[in-house]
């Protein structure tokens, strides 16, 4: 019934006023569907639902969807009510607002001016809607840098709303808050603080401290206090702002899908990734540093962790229906990705309809997950939780990189120790100082350790374990194995440096798989013929939906050559196989033509404990990516967050048996994998229970660096459920790698930890000695031979000497320092 839709619509609005925007979207969508069915798409009430849904989506940061919805509403209103109707002006106003959020400021001013003229004509200059138009125009002028005009329009807005709505209305508080911002931009900090404080008090009284507008006001007042050099008020406002924003994010995340979380986080991350660190850097008080440390613990890997926790909650719910629904969702996601990877003309179905289905399915699962628990619980870990896990000789170091000034990125570290009552912030270096060091000298001079570790000396001196989480360019540098700034040796010889995704990992309880079983890939035949691949594929028929796309044609057009056989990898995995089986650890060898992409995907859901992959790895930067027309998905301008990550994950991967067919342009039979396994495809698998992944391949630790971590193979395996990873940061030597891996597994089976096993193996390779045979010839003494006979006699008189020399062939760090261990602490 239409009245039921009206009630839903009102409930949606009420939730929106309370800041429950995800719930508002859910209720508003249901109201829209009923009105479409009962009233039709050309009814004003249907347009009203569209208008409201657009507003709720904008609050969640989904501005593109907001523009789509409001544009549809505008067309309906124009057709049914006409361009002169106030509802048309309201929709114009909203469209202007969403355009300004997307950076289309000139278009926003044009739309806002048109709306203002309609409202003035129909409702008059004293109407609240007129004030709303003025408010939007003031914001647009502010975005364009016209702050004086913004102040003029904002002052008029405040006057009208004060008269029509009163001083305790939320809209009046909004106008005060905006006017405070315009004055702040003009340098009128005292006035900005006065107006902002009044807005804060109104919002607290009318909406409560849990409303996002209250947090927004605290955010602004923190900035005003910072710019006016008022550290006391800055600490007070920033402390409350961090707590309010954190609670708001966790509460909102609980109702959002993965893509919605990405959009929503874009609205909030500036506080957690930039502002609070700048405040703590400038005024390193205990309160500011503590809040900044909590901010980086929350924000680093937030999107990845939230997705992992949500998936884990569903898959381990014990509800077979929920598990099947999740698997169906994953299948549809893969189908959607596959469609996006094709040119529009080759898509066999509409992507919009499938995307809507995926969104509905994910929303249903998000709501269902609440029955099984709160997946955001592990996201709320703070510095106190981390400190409780530290022993007396442990140090936790959380690195951060943030803008500091117009042209500077500052690197700093938050340090935690068991005996520290609060975190310490230690400024380290500017990005340009790191950029000035030639990469060739990273591991031959102590310059990196001087930048990264020397200023932390007071905290790490005497420590046994240093747990650190990189940031920025430090993700791509093995800072745990660089030359020591204090000695002639390596920093890893002095202390134990453990690389983590975030130091919050120290406080996360992870269940270890009781089952010990390994799968080993190596000695792969990249030239495996298509018939053999097809026969192999028949062993795994139930995994066909895991194939994202066949890139044979696109890669051959891009002139990507075939991959060379890696003879050393066969010896490597056979040695590991013998080592594991000597300790009764079952291992499955995937070699030659059996190590296909299909066999790897069949590991999904099998709960293996260890996985070793010795093969070619790749990581293409945006500029290195083959510019092939058929790679439409990778080359498209679709910059919605889910697809930005997907494209990044598709630029890194591993090669399996038969990959040369795709790489050289040989057509594959229908349904046969191309042998090129991307990080995106890995992320779709269920690898829970996988305690250790060893990627014995080149550049497997690289990827696109973001505020949420590294978008590459490590993210793909983490999303699939893997615990710890060993990866490489550059191209590795076959012989040295084979030696290192064999030694690593011997250490592991002997009972050493993952960290100690790798550390000792690296030292073993570095110090490995062998005897080199050198043959020299003693030159003939006497006169120089002239005739053939004299030359023959001289040759017979030459004395051959054999000498022996002890050498260390892998002393150079390029042979042993490439491999890093991530999260190898549980």
PDB file of C-alpha atoms in Angstrom, residues 485-609:
ATOM      1  CA  UNK A 485      74.049   2.335  11.163  1.00  0.00           C
ATOM      2  CA  UNK A 486      76.181   1.478  14.201  1.00  0.00           C
ATOM      3  CA  UNK A 487      78.309  -1.427  13.039  1.00  0.00           C
ATOM      4  CA  UNK A 488      79.797  -2.857   9.865  1.00  0.00           C
ATOM      5  CA  UNK A 489      77.234  -5.665   9.926  1.00  0.00           C
ATOM      6  CA  UNK A 490      73.535  -6.022   9.167  1.00  0.00           C
ATOM      7  CA  UNK A 491      70.782  -4.672  11.360  1.00  0.00           C
ATOM      8  CA  UNK A 492      69.090  -8.090  11.396  1.00  0.00           C
ATOM      9  CA  UNK A 493      72.157  -9.560  13.142  1.00  0.00           C
ATOM     10  CA  UNK A 494      71.805  -7.170  16.060  1.00  0.00           C
ATOM     11  CA  UNK A 495      68.086  -7.495  16.823  1.00  0.00           C
ATOM     12  CA  UNK A 496      64.982  -9.339  15.677  1.00  0.00           C
ATOM     13  CA  UNK A 497      62.844  -7.193  13.382  1.00  0.00           C
ATOM     14  CA  UNK A 498      59.347  -8.587  12.720  1.00  0.00           C
ATOM     15  CA  UNK A 499      57.368  -7.091   9.810  1.00  0.00           C
ATOM     16  CA  UNK A 500      53.592  -6.818  10.389  1.00  0.00           C
ATOM     17  CA  UNK A 501      50.645  -5.503   8.407  1.00  0.00           C
ATOM     18  CA  UNK A 502      49.917  -3.463  11.523  1.00  0.00           C
ATOM     19  CA  UNK A 503      51.096  -3.784  15.115  1.00  0.00           C
ATOM     20  CA  UNK A 504      47.426  -4.422  15.931  1.00  0.00           C
ATOM     21  CA  UNK A 505      48.232  -7.968  14.740  1.00  0.00           C
ATOM     22  CA  UNK A 506      49.920  -8.486  18.116  1.00  0.00           C
ATOM     23  CA  UNK A 507      46.528  -8.193  19.828  1.00  0.00           C
ATOM     24  CA  UNK A 508      44.502 -10.268  17.350  1.00  0.00           C
ATOM     25  CA  UNK A 509      43.796 -13.823  18.434  1.00  0.00           C
ATOM     26  CA  UNK A 510      44.216 -16.216  15.520  1.00  0.00           C
ATOM     27  CA  UNK A 511      43.377 -19.893  15.589  1.00  0.00           C
ATOM     28  CA  UNK A 512      46.108 -22.121  14.212  1.00  0.00           C
ATOM     29  CA  UNK A 513      45.122 -25.007  12.009  1.00  0.00           C
ATOM     30  CA  UNK A 514      45.778 -28.333  13.717  1.00  0.00           C
ATOM     31  CA  UNK A 515      46.256 -30.020  10.361  1.00  0.00           C
ATOM     32  CA  UNK A 516      49.759 -29.982   8.848  1.00  0.00           C
ATOM     33  CA  UNK A 517      49.756 -30.523   5.124  1.00  0.00           C
ATOM     34  CA  UNK A 518      51.728 -28.761   2.406  1.00  0.00           C
ATOM     35  CA  UNK A 519      51.286 -28.190  -1.314  1.00  0.00           C
ATOM     36  CA  UNK A 520      54.424 -27.424  -3.334  1.00  0.00           C
ATOM     37  CA  UNK A 521      54.502 -25.882  -6.811  1.00  0.00           C
ATOM     38  CA  UNK A 522      57.735 -25.855  -8.822  1.00  0.00           C
ATOM     39  CA  UNK A 523      59.423 -27.058 -12.001  1.00  0.00           C
ATOM     40  CA  UNK A 524      56.353 -25.887 -13.894  1.00  0.00           C
ATOM     41  CA  UNK A 525      56.151 -26.488 -17.625  1.00  0.00           C
ATOM     42  CA  UNK A 526      54.983 -23.177 -19.035  1.00  0.00           C
ATOM     43  CA  UNK A 527      54.914 -24.686 -22.537  1.00  0.00           C
ATOM     44  CA  UNK A 528      52.322 -27.322 -21.646  1.00  0.00           C
ATOM     45  CA  UNK A 529      50.190 -27.967 -24.738  1.00  0.00           C
ATOM     46  CA  UNK A 530      46.497 -27.086 -24.819  1.00  0.00           C
ATOM     47  CA  UNK A 531      45.349 -30.735 -25.047  1.00  0.00           C
ATOM     48  CA  UNK A 532      47.172 -31.618 -21.806  1.00  0.00           C
ATOM     49  CA  UNK A 533      45.729 -28.508 -20.150  1.00  0.00           C
ATOM     50  CA  UNK A 534      42.245 -29.491 -21.237  1.00  0.00           C
ATOM     51  CA  UNK A 535      42.654 -33.000 -19.806  1.00  0.00           C
ATOM     52  CA  UNK A 536      44.062 -31.602 -16.572  1.00  0.00           C
ATOM     53  CA  UNK A 537      41.162 -29.146 -16.368  1.00  0.00           C
ATOM     54  CA  UNK A 538      38.654 -32.015 -16.315  1.00  0.00           C
ATOM     55  CA  UNK A 539      39.945 -33.022 -12.881  1.00  0.00           C
ATOM     56  CA  UNK A 540      38.602 -29.777 -11.431  1.00  0.00           C
ATOM     57  CA  UNK A 541      35.243 -29.142 -13.149  1.00  0.00           C
ATOM     58  CA  UNK A 542      33.605 -27.528 -10.128  1.00  0.00           C
ATOM     59  CA  UNK A 543      36.037 -24.612 -10.104  1.00  0.00           C
ATOM     60  CA  UNK A 544      35.279 -23.222 -13.550  1.00  0.00           C
ATOM     61  CA  UNK A 545      33.598 -20.098 -12.205  1.00  0.00           C
ATOM     62  CA  UNK A 546      36.933 -19.030 -10.697  1.00  0.00           C
ATOM     63  CA  UNK A 547      38.261 -18.125 -14.160  1.00  0.00           C
ATOM     64  CA  UNK A 548      38.129 -14.355 -14.387  1.00  0.00           C
ATOM     65  CA  UNK A 549      39.202 -13.928 -17.982  1.00  0.00           C
ATOM     66  CA  UNK A 550      41.355 -15.389 -20.702  1.00  0.00           C
ATOM     67  CA  UNK A 551      43.999 -12.821 -21.597  1.00  0.00           C
ATOM     68  CA  UNK A 552      45.771 -14.834 -24.292  1.00  0.00           C
ATOM     69  CA  UNK A 553      44.822 -12.524 -27.155  1.00  0.00           C
ATOM     70  CA  UNK A 554      45.359  -9.280 -25.261  1.00  0.00           C
ATOM     71  CA  UNK A 555      48.793 -10.220 -23.923  1.00  0.00           C
ATOM     72  CA  UNK A 556      50.050 -11.471 -27.282  1.00  0.00           C
ATOM     73  CA  UNK A 557      48.952  -8.226 -28.892  1.00  0.00           C
ATOM     74  CA  UNK A 558      50.910  -6.426 -26.188  1.00  0.00           C
ATOM     75  CA  UNK A 559      54.058  -8.356 -27.203  1.00  0.00           C
ATOM     76  CA  UNK A 560      54.561 -10.056 -23.866  1.00  0.00           C
ATOM     77  CA  UNK A 561      57.069 -12.864 -24.411  1.00  0.00           C
ATOM     78  CA  UNK A 562      56.900 -16.420 -23.135  1.00  0.00           C
ATOM     79  CA  UNK A 563      58.304 -17.477 -19.776  1.00  0.00           C
ATOM     80  CA  UNK A 564      61.530 -19.473 -19.461  1.00  0.00           C
ATOM     81  CA  UNK A 565      61.578 -22.793 -17.640  1.00  0.00           C
ATOM     82  CA  UNK A 566      63.063 -22.496 -14.121  1.00  0.00           C
ATOM     83  CA  UNK A 567      65.093 -25.673 -13.679  1.00  0.00           C
ATOM     84  CA  UNK A 568      66.168 -24.741 -10.154  1.00  0.00           C
ATOM     85  CA  UNK A 569      62.587 -24.653  -8.896  1.00  0.00           C
ATOM     86  CA  UNK A 570      62.160 -28.399  -9.513  1.00  0.00           C
ATOM     87  CA  UNK A 571      65.142 -29.206  -7.296  1.00  0.00           C
ATOM     88  CA  UNK A 572      63.863 -26.664  -4.789  1.00  0.00           C
ATOM     89  CA  UNK A 573      60.443 -28.233  -4.258  1.00  0.00           C
ATOM     90  CA  UNK A 574      61.795 -31.801  -4.351  1.00  0.00           C
ATOM     91  CA  UNK A 575      64.256 -30.929  -1.580  1.00  0.00           C
ATOM     92  CA  UNK A 576      61.463 -29.327   0.436  1.00  0.00           C
ATOM     93  CA  UNK A 577      59.259 -32.353  -0.171  1.00  0.00           C
ATOM     94  CA  UNK A 578      61.947 -34.670   1.233  1.00  0.00           C
ATOM     95  CA  UNK A 579      62.490 -32.400   4.231  1.00  0.00           C
ATOM     96  CA  UNK A 580      58.789 -32.249   5.103  1.00  0.00           C
ATOM     97  CA  UNK A 581      58.182 -35.959   4.638  1.00  0.00           C
ATOM     98  CA  UNK A 582      61.200 -36.779   6.804  1.00  0.00           C
ATOM     99  CA  UNK A 583      59.186 -35.227   9.644  1.00  0.00           C
ATOM    100  CA  UNK A 584      55.942 -36.927   8.588  1.00  0.00           C
ATOM    101  CA  UNK A 585      54.415 -33.741   7.158  1.00  0.00           C
ATOM    102  CA  UNK A 586      52.326 -34.775   4.122  1.00  0.00           C
ATOM    103  CA  UNK A 587      53.220 -32.801   0.999  1.00  0.00           C
ATOM    104  CA  UNK A 588      51.721 -32.789  -2.480  1.00  0.00           C
ATOM    105  CA  UNK A 589      54.073 -32.005  -5.364  1.00  0.00           C
ATOM    106  CA  UNK A 590      52.614 -30.023  -8.258  1.00  0.00           C
ATOM    107  CA  UNK A 591      55.295 -30.090 -10.959  1.00  0.00           C
ATOM    108  CA  UNK A 592      55.714 -30.208 -14.720  1.00  0.00           C
ATOM    109  CA  UNK A 593      52.263 -30.249 -16.388  1.00  0.00           C
ATOM    110  CA  UNK A 594      50.282 -30.886 -13.187  1.00  0.00           C
ATOM    111  CA  UNK A 595      50.978 -27.482 -11.645  1.00  0.00           C
ATOM    112  CA  UNK A 596      48.159 -25.732 -13.459  1.00  0.00           C
ATOM    113  CA  UNK A 597      46.095 -22.748 -12.483  1.00  0.00           C
ATOM    114  CA  UNK A 598      43.062 -25.053 -12.217  1.00  0.00           C
ATOM    115  CA  UNK A 599      44.900 -27.254  -9.679  1.00  0.00           C
ATOM    116  CA  UNK A 600      45.697 -24.173  -7.599  1.00  0.00           C
ATOM    117  CA  UNK A 601      42.088 -22.975  -7.564  1.00  0.00           C
ATOM    118  CA  UNK A 602      41.047 -26.438  -6.441  1.00  0.00           C
ATOM    119  CA  UNK A 603      42.852 -25.741  -3.139  1.00  0.00           C
ATOM    120  CA  UNK A 604      39.971 -23.439  -2.205  1.00  0.00           C
ATOM    121  CA  UNK A 605      38.246 -24.691   0.920  1.00  0.00           C
ATOM    122  CA  UNK A 606      40.717 -27.567   1.434  1.00  0.00           C
ATOM    123  CA  UNK A 607      42.350 -26.106   4.585  1.00  0.00           C
ATOM    124  CA  UNK A 608      46.001 -26.837   3.753  1.00  0.00           C
ATOM    125  CA  UNK A 609      48.522 -25.556   6.297  1.00  0.00           C
TER     126      UNK A 609
END
